[in-house]
Amino acid sequence: MKIEAIAEQYKIELESVYGGEEASALFGLAVEYVLGLSPVKLKISKNHSATFVEVQKLLSILNDLKIGKPIQHILGVAHFYGAVYEVNENVLIPRPETEELVDWIINDHAPVRMQNLKVLDIGTGSGCIPVSLKTYLPDFDVKALDISPEALTVAKRNAELIGAGVEFIEGNILTYESEMKFDIIVSNPPYIRELEKAKMHHHVLAHEPHLALFVTDEHPLVFYQAIAEFALKNLNPTGHLYFEINEYLGEEMIKMLAGKGFKNIELKQDMQGKDRMIKVTISDETV
């Protein structure tokens, strides 16, 4: 069967669900996974014929996509900051805005070339944040915390596969205590309010872990408050606290952090112009 014919079938059956452009992108990911054809090679290989087994794999992926299963869960992998991560239903699929958060931290600290800075990622999920930081800041001592043992299993495998020496800790940040001190604390905690569910794509609601996504409408900053309190006790005087945040709650975050005495509060927008990241310190003096 010609690749061009399968591409047309993907377009016809997925366009009403995802739109034409995304349907084409999903087909490209499927073909790269099954046939090993990059997007560039795919453009010049429309007359390429797929074997029976390859066709069956592509059609199986198509059937899963039609019921809203994320392509990353179908393939079992997601791309993040130049590496490939294992993902499944126990972890959030890494997002581009989280790549921007990682990039912010790396750009802040790589030029200084300070060795042995201690880092803690809270709510690590797939491990994409700490593994990326350890990869690009190899001299740093990187740890990661998560409440889910299933998520930690995935994160540990990702660290091993990518070759990043990250220490993983099972714990609930709402009750977790430690005597350890850190120079960088980073978190992308649950921040989507129940009232925002109606705006979300059904495949996220059906296939991604709600534990890592949602907070109540009454207490949307519950995890940020807990992490901020932890940072007040466990962040070194010249350290930095980084958050990925709900785009609608930037002002509330600034007010909360200022109320707890944090300094140098910097709200940063992502590439789509949304309030998505915050950096703060506990001291006016930073390195």
Short mmCIF file of C-alpha atoms in Angstrom, two decimals:
data_model
loop_
_atom_site.label_atom_id
_atom_site.label_comp_id
_atom_site.label_asym_id
_atom_site.label_seq_id
_atom_site.Cartn_x
_atom_site.Cartn_y
_atom_site.Cartn_z
CA MET A 1 0.00 0.00 0.00
CA LYS A 2 1.33 3.43 -0.95
CA ILE A 3 2.27 5.85 1.81
CA GLU A 4 0.28 8.54 0.03
CA ALA A 5 -2.91 6.46 0.33
CA ILE A 6 -2.41 5.91 4.06
CA ALA A 7 -1.75 9.62 4.53
CA GLU A 8 -5.06 10.39 2.85
CA GLN A 9 -6.85 7.91 5.12
CA TYR A 10 -5.34 9.58 8.20
CA LYS A 11 -6.49 12.97 6.91
CA ILE A 12 -10.04 11.83 6.20
CA GLU A 13 -10.54 10.03 9.50
CA LEU A 14 -8.75 12.46 11.82
CA GLU A 15 -9.50 15.87 10.34
CA SER A 16 -12.82 16.24 12.17
CA VAL A 17 -11.15 15.39 15.49
CA TYR A 18 -7.79 17.16 15.28
CA GLY A 19 -7.93 19.43 12.24
CA GLY A 20 -6.06 18.92 8.98
CA GLU A 21 -2.69 20.29 10.05
CA GLU A 22 -2.50 18.23 13.24
CA ALA A 23 -3.76 15.14 11.43
CA SER A 24 -0.83 15.45 9.01
CA ALA A 25 1.59 15.92 11.90
CA LEU A 26 0.24 12.82 13.63
CA PHE A 27 0.66 10.81 10.44
CA GLY A 28 4.25 12.03 10.22
CA LEU A 29 4.97 10.84 13.76
CA ALA A 30 3.37 7.48 13.06
CA VAL A 31 5.35 6.96 9.86
CA GLU A 32 8.60 7.95 11.51
CA TYR A 33 7.93 5.46 14.32
CA VAL A 34 6.82 2.56 12.10
CA LEU A 35 8.91 3.05 8.95
CA GLY A 36 11.76 5.21 10.24
CA LEU A 37 11.03 7.91 7.69
CA SER A 38 11.84 11.43 8.86
CA PRO A 39 9.46 14.29 7.89
CA VAL A 40 11.86 15.31 5.11
CA LYS A 41 12.13 11.78 3.71
CA LEU A 42 8.36 11.41 4.00
CA LYS A 43 7.82 14.37 1.67
CA ILE A 44 9.92 12.79 -1.04
CA SER A 45 8.73 9.21 -0.46
CA LYS A 46 5.00 9.40 -1.18
CA ASN A 47 5.34 6.60 -3.71
CA HIS A 48 7.02 4.41 -1.11
CA SER A 49 5.09 1.22 -0.47
CA ALA A 50 4.54 -0.03 3.08
CA THR A 51 4.59 -3.74 3.85
CA PHE A 52 1.50 -5.52 5.15
CA VAL A 53 2.87 -5.49 8.70
CA GLU A 54 3.72 -1.78 8.47
CA VAL A 55 0.25 -0.98 7.16
CA GLN A 56 -1.37 -2.87 10.03
CA LYS A 57 0.74 -0.96 12.55
CA LEU A 58 -0.17 2.38 10.98
CA LEU A 59 -3.87 1.48 10.93
CA SER A 60 -3.71 0.37 14.55
CA ILE A 61 -2.22 3.73 15.50
CA LEU A 62 -4.96 5.43 13.48
CA ASN A 63 -7.67 3.53 15.37
CA ASP A 64 -6.18 4.59 18.71
CA LEU A 65 -5.97 8.21 17.56
CA LYS A 66 -9.63 8.14 16.53
CA ILE A 67 -10.70 7.37 20.11
CA GLY A 68 -8.57 10.23 21.42
CA LYS A 69 -5.56 8.35 22.75
CA PRO A 70 -2.50 10.65 22.66
CA ILE A 71 0.09 9.75 20.05
CA GLN A 72 2.77 9.77 22.75
CA HIS A 73 0.92 7.09 24.71
CA ILE A 74 0.35 5.05 21.57
CA LEU A 75 4.04 5.13 20.68
CA GLY A 76 5.15 5.06 24.32
CA VAL A 77 7.58 7.96 23.87
CA ALA A 78 7.66 11.74 23.86
CA HIS A 79 10.35 14.17 22.75
CA PHE A 80 11.56 16.74 25.28
CA TYR A 81 14.52 19.12 25.16
CA GLY A 82 16.46 17.05 22.68
CA ALA A 83 15.85 13.64 24.25
CA VAL A 84 13.28 10.87 23.97
CA TYR A 85 11.34 9.94 27.11
CA GLU A 86 9.21 6.95 27.94
CA VAL A 87 5.66 8.00 28.81
CA ASN A 88 2.50 6.14 29.78
CA GLU A 89 -0.80 6.76 31.50
CA ASN A 90 0.97 7.30 34.85
CA VAL A 91 2.80 10.48 33.83
CA LEU A 92 1.97 13.71 32.09
CA ILE A 93 3.13 14.04 28.51
CA PRO A 94 5.92 16.67 28.57
CA ARG A 95 4.79 20.02 27.15
CA PRO A 96 6.67 22.69 25.16
CA GLU A 97 6.11 25.27 27.91
CA THR A 98 7.93 23.00 30.35
CA GLU A 99 10.85 22.95 27.90
CA GLU A 100 10.87 26.73 28.18
CA LEU A 101 11.04 26.47 31.97
CA VAL A 102 14.00 24.09 31.72
CA ASP A 103 15.68 26.38 29.21
CA TRP A 104 15.26 29.34 31.58
CA ILE A 105 17.00 27.50 34.40
CA ILE A 106 19.83 26.28 32.18
CA ASN A 107 20.42 29.73 30.70
CA ASP A 108 20.44 31.26 34.18
CA HIS A 109 22.99 28.86 35.61
CA ALA A 110 25.12 27.41 32.80
CA PRO A 111 27.10 30.66 32.21
CA VAL A 112 28.06 30.85 35.89
CA ARG A 113 29.57 27.35 35.70
CA MET A 114 29.10 26.84 39.42
CA GLN A 115 29.74 23.26 40.42
CA ASN A 116 27.84 21.16 42.90
CA LEU A 117 24.69 23.29 43.07
CA LYS A 118 21.88 21.23 44.57
CA VAL A 119 18.60 20.97 42.67
CA LEU A 120 15.19 19.57 43.64
CA ASP A 121 12.34 19.03 41.19
CA ILE A 122 8.97 18.61 42.93
CA GLY A 123 6.27 16.55 41.19
CA THR A 124 8.65 15.10 38.65
CA GLY A 125 6.32 12.84 36.64
CA SER A 126 8.29 11.45 33.70
CA GLY A 127 11.48 12.99 35.07
CA CYS A 128 11.85 15.31 32.09
CA ILE A 129 12.81 18.37 34.16
CA PRO A 130 15.53 16.87 36.41
CA VAL A 131 16.93 14.62 33.68
CA SER A 132 17.25 17.58 31.30
CA LEU A 133 18.88 19.70 33.99
CA LYS A 134 21.36 16.96 34.88
CA THR A 135 22.14 16.40 31.19
CA TYR A 136 22.98 20.04 30.53
CA LEU A 137 24.32 20.90 34.00
CA PRO A 138 26.20 17.67 34.76
CA ASP A 139 28.08 18.99 37.78
CA PHE A 140 24.83 19.74 39.61
CA ASP A 141 23.45 17.42 42.29
CA VAL A 142 19.90 16.78 41.08
CA LYS A 143 17.07 15.18 43.06
CA ALA A 144 13.38 14.73 42.21
CA LEU A 145 10.27 14.12 44.30
CA ASP A 146 6.92 12.58 43.38
CA ILE A 147 3.98 11.12 45.28
CA SER A 148 3.32 8.42 42.66
CA PRO A 149 5.44 5.24 42.76
CA GLU A 150 4.27 4.44 39.23
CA ALA A 151 5.49 7.81 37.96
CA LEU A 152 8.81 7.35 39.75
CA THR A 153 9.29 4.00 38.02
CA VAL A 154 8.96 5.75 34.66
CA ALA A 155 11.21 8.63 35.74
CA LYS A 156 13.94 6.27 36.94
CA ARG A 157 13.89 4.38 33.63
CA ASN A 158 14.16 7.64 31.72
CA ALA A 159 17.13 8.76 33.80
CA GLU A 160 18.85 5.41 33.22
CA LEU A 161 18.14 5.36 29.48
CA ILE A 162 19.35 8.93 28.97
CA GLY A 163 22.28 8.48 31.34
CA ALA A 164 21.46 11.16 33.90
CA GLY A 165 22.39 10.59 37.53
CA VAL A 166 19.24 11.81 39.27
CA GLU A 167 18.17 10.70 42.75
CA PHE A 168 14.43 10.07 43.06
CA ILE A 169 12.41 10.41 46.25
CA GLU A 170 8.86 9.22 46.93
CA GLY A 171 6.93 11.77 48.93
CA ASN A 172 3.92 14.09 49.14
CA ILE A 173 4.99 17.73 49.12
CA LEU A 174 1.95 18.63 51.22
CA THR A 175 3.54 16.72 54.10
CA TYR A 176 7.16 16.18 53.02
CA GLU A 177 9.92 17.48 55.27
CA SER A 178 13.68 17.38 54.81
CA GLU A 179 16.85 18.82 56.33
CA MET A 180 18.45 19.09 52.89
CA LYS A 181 19.26 22.52 51.48
CA PHE A 182 18.96 23.37 47.78
CA ASP A 183 20.19 26.06 45.43
CA ILE A 184 17.42 25.50 42.91
CA ILE A 185 13.90 24.26 43.58
CA VAL A 186 11.69 23.81 40.54
CA SER A 187 8.15 22.53 40.14
CA ASN A 188 5.41 22.07 37.58
CA PRO A 189 2.70 21.01 40.04
CA PRO A 190 -1.01 20.38 39.39
CA TYR A 191 -2.60 23.75 38.58
CA ILE A 192 -5.67 23.28 36.38
CA ARG A 193 -8.88 24.25 38.16
CA GLU A 194 -11.99 22.11 37.84
CA LEU A 195 -13.75 25.02 36.11
CA GLU A 196 -11.18 24.85 33.28
CA LYS A 197 -11.99 21.25 32.34
CA ALA A 198 -14.54 22.36 29.75
CA LYS A 199 -11.76 24.07 27.75
CA MET A 200 -9.57 20.99 27.62
CA HIS A 201 -9.32 18.45 24.84
CA HIS A 202 -11.11 15.23 25.70
CA HIS A 203 -8.01 13.10 25.10
CA VAL A 204 -6.23 14.86 27.96
CA LEU A 205 -9.16 14.26 30.31
CA ALA A 206 -9.48 10.63 29.28
CA HIS A 207 -5.85 9.56 29.14
CA GLU A 208 -3.62 11.69 31.39
CA PRO A 209 -3.33 11.31 35.19
CA HIS A 210 -5.75 13.65 36.95
CA LEU A 211 -3.54 13.53 40.05
CA ALA A 212 -0.92 15.49 38.12
CA LEU A 213 -3.35 17.93 36.51
CA PHE A 214 -6.15 19.20 38.70
CA VAL A 215 -6.74 21.26 41.81
CA THR A 216 -9.99 22.44 43.33
CA ASP A 217 -11.52 25.77 42.37
CA GLU A 218 -11.45 26.75 46.04
CA HIS A 219 -7.71 26.12 46.56
CA PRO A 220 -5.97 26.43 43.16
CA LEU A 221 -2.60 27.38 44.69
CA VAL A 222 -2.49 24.62 47.30
CA PHE A 223 0.66 23.00 45.89
CA TYR A 224 2.40 26.30 45.19
CA GLN A 225 1.80 27.39 48.77
CA ALA A 226 3.21 24.14 50.12
CA ILE A 227 6.26 24.32 47.85
CA ALA A 228 6.82 27.98 48.76
CA GLU A 229 6.76 27.08 52.46
CA PHE A 230 9.18 24.22 51.80
CA ALA A 231 11.47 26.59 49.89
CA LEU A 232 11.50 29.11 52.75
CA LYS A 233 13.00 26.37 54.94
CA ASN A 234 15.10 24.47 52.40
CA LEU A 235 16.34 26.99 49.84
CA ASN A 236 19.81 28.40 50.35
CA PRO A 237 19.98 32.18 50.83
CA THR A 238 21.15 32.85 47.27
CA GLY A 239 19.00 30.12 45.74
CA HIS A 240 16.16 30.32 43.21
CA LEU A 241 12.64 28.91 43.13
CA TYR A 242 11.11 28.30 39.69
CA PHE A 243 7.50 27.45 38.88
CA GLU A 244 5.45 26.61 35.85
CA ILE A 245 2.07 28.20 36.52
CA ASN A 246 -1.54 28.42 35.42
CA GLU A 247 -1.69 31.13 32.76
CA TYR A 248 -4.77 32.66 34.44
CA LEU A 249 -3.27 32.93 37.93
CA GLY A 250 -0.11 34.97 37.45
CA GLU A 251 -1.28 37.88 39.62
CA GLU A 252 -2.46 35.53 42.35
CA MET A 253 0.91 33.79 42.32
CA ILE A 254 2.80 37.07 42.63
CA LYS A 255 0.60 38.17 45.51
CA MET A 256 1.01 34.84 47.32
CA LEU A 257 4.79 34.73 46.91
CA ALA A 258 5.25 38.37 47.89
CA GLY A 259 3.09 37.76 50.95
CA LYS A 260 5.46 35.02 52.06
CA GLY A 261 8.43 37.35 51.73
CA PHE A 262 9.98 36.17 48.47
CA LYS A 263 12.10 38.68 46.56
CA ASN A 264 12.94 39.44 42.92
CA ILE A 265 9.65 38.02 41.62
CA GLU A 266 9.87 37.60 37.84
CA LEU A 267 6.83 36.56 35.83
CA LYS A 268 7.70 35.25 32.37
CA GLN A 269 5.53 34.56 29.36
CA ASP A 270 5.88 31.52 27.11
CA MET A 271 6.26 31.65 23.34
CA GLN A 272 2.48 31.98 22.99
CA GLY A 273 2.44 35.11 25.14
CA LYS A 274 0.86 33.40 28.16
CA ASP A 275 1.93 34.01 31.77
CA ARG A 276 3.50 30.62 32.36
CA MET A 277 6.64 30.81 34.54
CA ILE A 278 7.79 32.51 37.72
CA LYS A 279 11.22 32.83 39.33
CA VAL A 280 11.81 34.13 42.87
CA THR A 281 14.48 34.26 45.55
CA ILE A 282 14.36 34.45 49.35
CA SER A 283 17.09 37.10 49.47
CA ASP A 284 17.81 40.32 47.64
CA GLU A 285 21.32 38.98 47.06
CA THR A 286 21.59 36.43 44.23
CA VAL A 287 24.46 34.89 42.33
#
